[in-house]
Amino acid sequence: MGADDKTISAEEIAKHSAKTDAWFSIHGIVYNITNYLEDHPGGEEVMLDRAGQDATTDFEDVGHSEEARKELEKFAVGKLEGYDPAASKAAAKPAEKASGGSSMLGVLVPVVLVGAAVAYRFIM
């Protein structure tokens, strides 16, 4: 059964939150990850923490490779009922802005520190 064949509610996903029966959704696709838990490179605990829930944010925060995304496709069992891709993208934008700001801070702090060190040396 492909992800396009069946619509699954969040309530149904929530019933599958055990090590012996683990599902989650990512970007509106529902996955039965029960048989992948032991093979997950990050450990089964990471996946079990999100079993029965939406795992989109966690999945994207890790920055999975294209290979990992293709591997995930094998476990698709349906589509999340009521999933709105536009709302999902809108919710992701503030996170992108926040990370952009923190990366700017990561550049700004060293520049200020180097400038302060040069000024200190010049004054002394």
XYZ file of C-alpha atoms in Angstrom:
124
model
C 0.000 0.000 0.000
C 1.414 3.370 -0.985
C 1.103 6.675 0.797
C -1.488 7.813 -1.767
C -3.871 4.937 -1.026
C -5.009 5.561 2.541
C -5.822 8.567 4.715
C -4.886 8.154 8.375
C -5.974 10.389 11.259
C -3.656 11.780 13.930
C -5.722 9.809 16.441
C -4.938 6.570 14.610
C -1.218 7.410 14.474
C -1.259 8.059 18.241
C -2.320 4.424 18.790
C 1.002 3.290 17.275
C 3.545 4.542 19.780
C 5.161 1.340 21.067
C 8.414 -0.362 20.145
C 6.406 -3.278 18.741
C 4.120 -0.973 16.725
C 5.582 2.448 15.875
C 4.237 4.975 13.374
C 4.830 8.672 12.822
C 4.194 11.252 10.152
C 6.607 13.487 8.274
C 5.383 16.143 5.850
C 1.910 14.625 5.810
C 3.011 11.076 5.038
C 2.454 8.368 7.645
C 5.193 5.794 8.150
C 5.198 2.470 9.979
C 8.782 2.471 11.251
C 8.467 -0.595 13.501
C 10.782 -2.750 11.392
C 13.359 0.025 10.990
C 13.886 0.915 14.649
C 16.880 -1.363 15.175
C 18.498 -0.264 11.897
C 18.184 3.498 12.439
C 21.706 4.986 12.587
C 20.682 7.445 15.322
C 19.286 4.672 17.504
C 15.772 3.454 18.078
C 15.203 5.784 21.060
C 15.242 8.824 18.785
C 12.474 7.379 16.655
C 10.477 6.053 19.592
C 10.446 9.555 21.106
C 8.264 10.636 18.166
C 6.317 7.421 17.620
C 2.609 8.147 17.466
C 3.211 11.813 16.544
C 4.317 14.156 13.799
C 8.113 13.984 13.453
C 8.582 16.557 10.679
C 10.460 19.166 12.715
C 12.814 16.619 14.282
C 13.447 14.941 10.923
C 14.294 18.246 9.248
C 16.346 19.574 12.177
C 18.704 16.627 11.796
C 19.211 17.332 8.083
C 18.709 13.851 6.681
C 20.361 12.939 3.374
C 18.553 12.109 0.148
C 19.450 8.473 0.780
C 17.702 8.591 4.173
C 14.646 10.197 2.582
C 14.478 7.435 -0.027
C 14.876 4.775 2.678
C 11.946 6.311 4.557
C 9.663 5.944 1.508
C 9.732 2.159 1.959
C 7.766 2.517 5.200
C 4.932 4.770 3.966
C 1.464 3.490 4.852
C -0.745 6.485 4.069
C -1.372 10.208 4.139
C -2.086 12.240 7.260
C -5.719 13.315 7.348
C -6.122 17.097 7.145
C -2.474 17.767 6.314
C -2.002 21.215 4.790
C 1.379 21.634 3.072
C 0.952 25.420 2.910
C 0.447 25.649 6.679
C 3.443 23.384 7.203
C 5.667 25.618 5.059
C 4.411 28.749 6.835
C 5.204 27.188 10.212
C 8.720 26.311 9.024
C 9.575 29.858 7.918
C 10.004 31.353 11.415
C 12.384 28.502 12.255
C 14.387 29.268 9.120
C 14.584 32.936 10.060
C 15.630 32.043 13.588
C 18.402 29.797 12.338
C 19.492 32.487 9.899
C 19.746 34.927 12.781
C 21.758 32.552 14.892
C 24.153 31.886 12.008
C 24.609 35.650 11.639
C 25.364 35.784 15.341
C 27.904 33.013 14.828
C 29.741 35.277 12.360
C 29.291 38.534 14.241
C 30.637 37.388 17.625
C 34.064 36.270 16.319
C 34.408 39.461 14.256
C 33.691 41.595 17.324
C 36.128 39.552 19.435
C 38.908 39.866 16.869
C 38.229 43.604 16.572
C 38.392 43.995 20.334
C 41.668 42.042 20.492
C 43.221 44.216 17.755
C 42.029 47.413 19.456
C 43.407 46.234 22.820
C 46.772 45.425 21.275
C 46.886 48.759 19.460
C 46.088 50.707 22.632
C 48.619 48.821 24.755
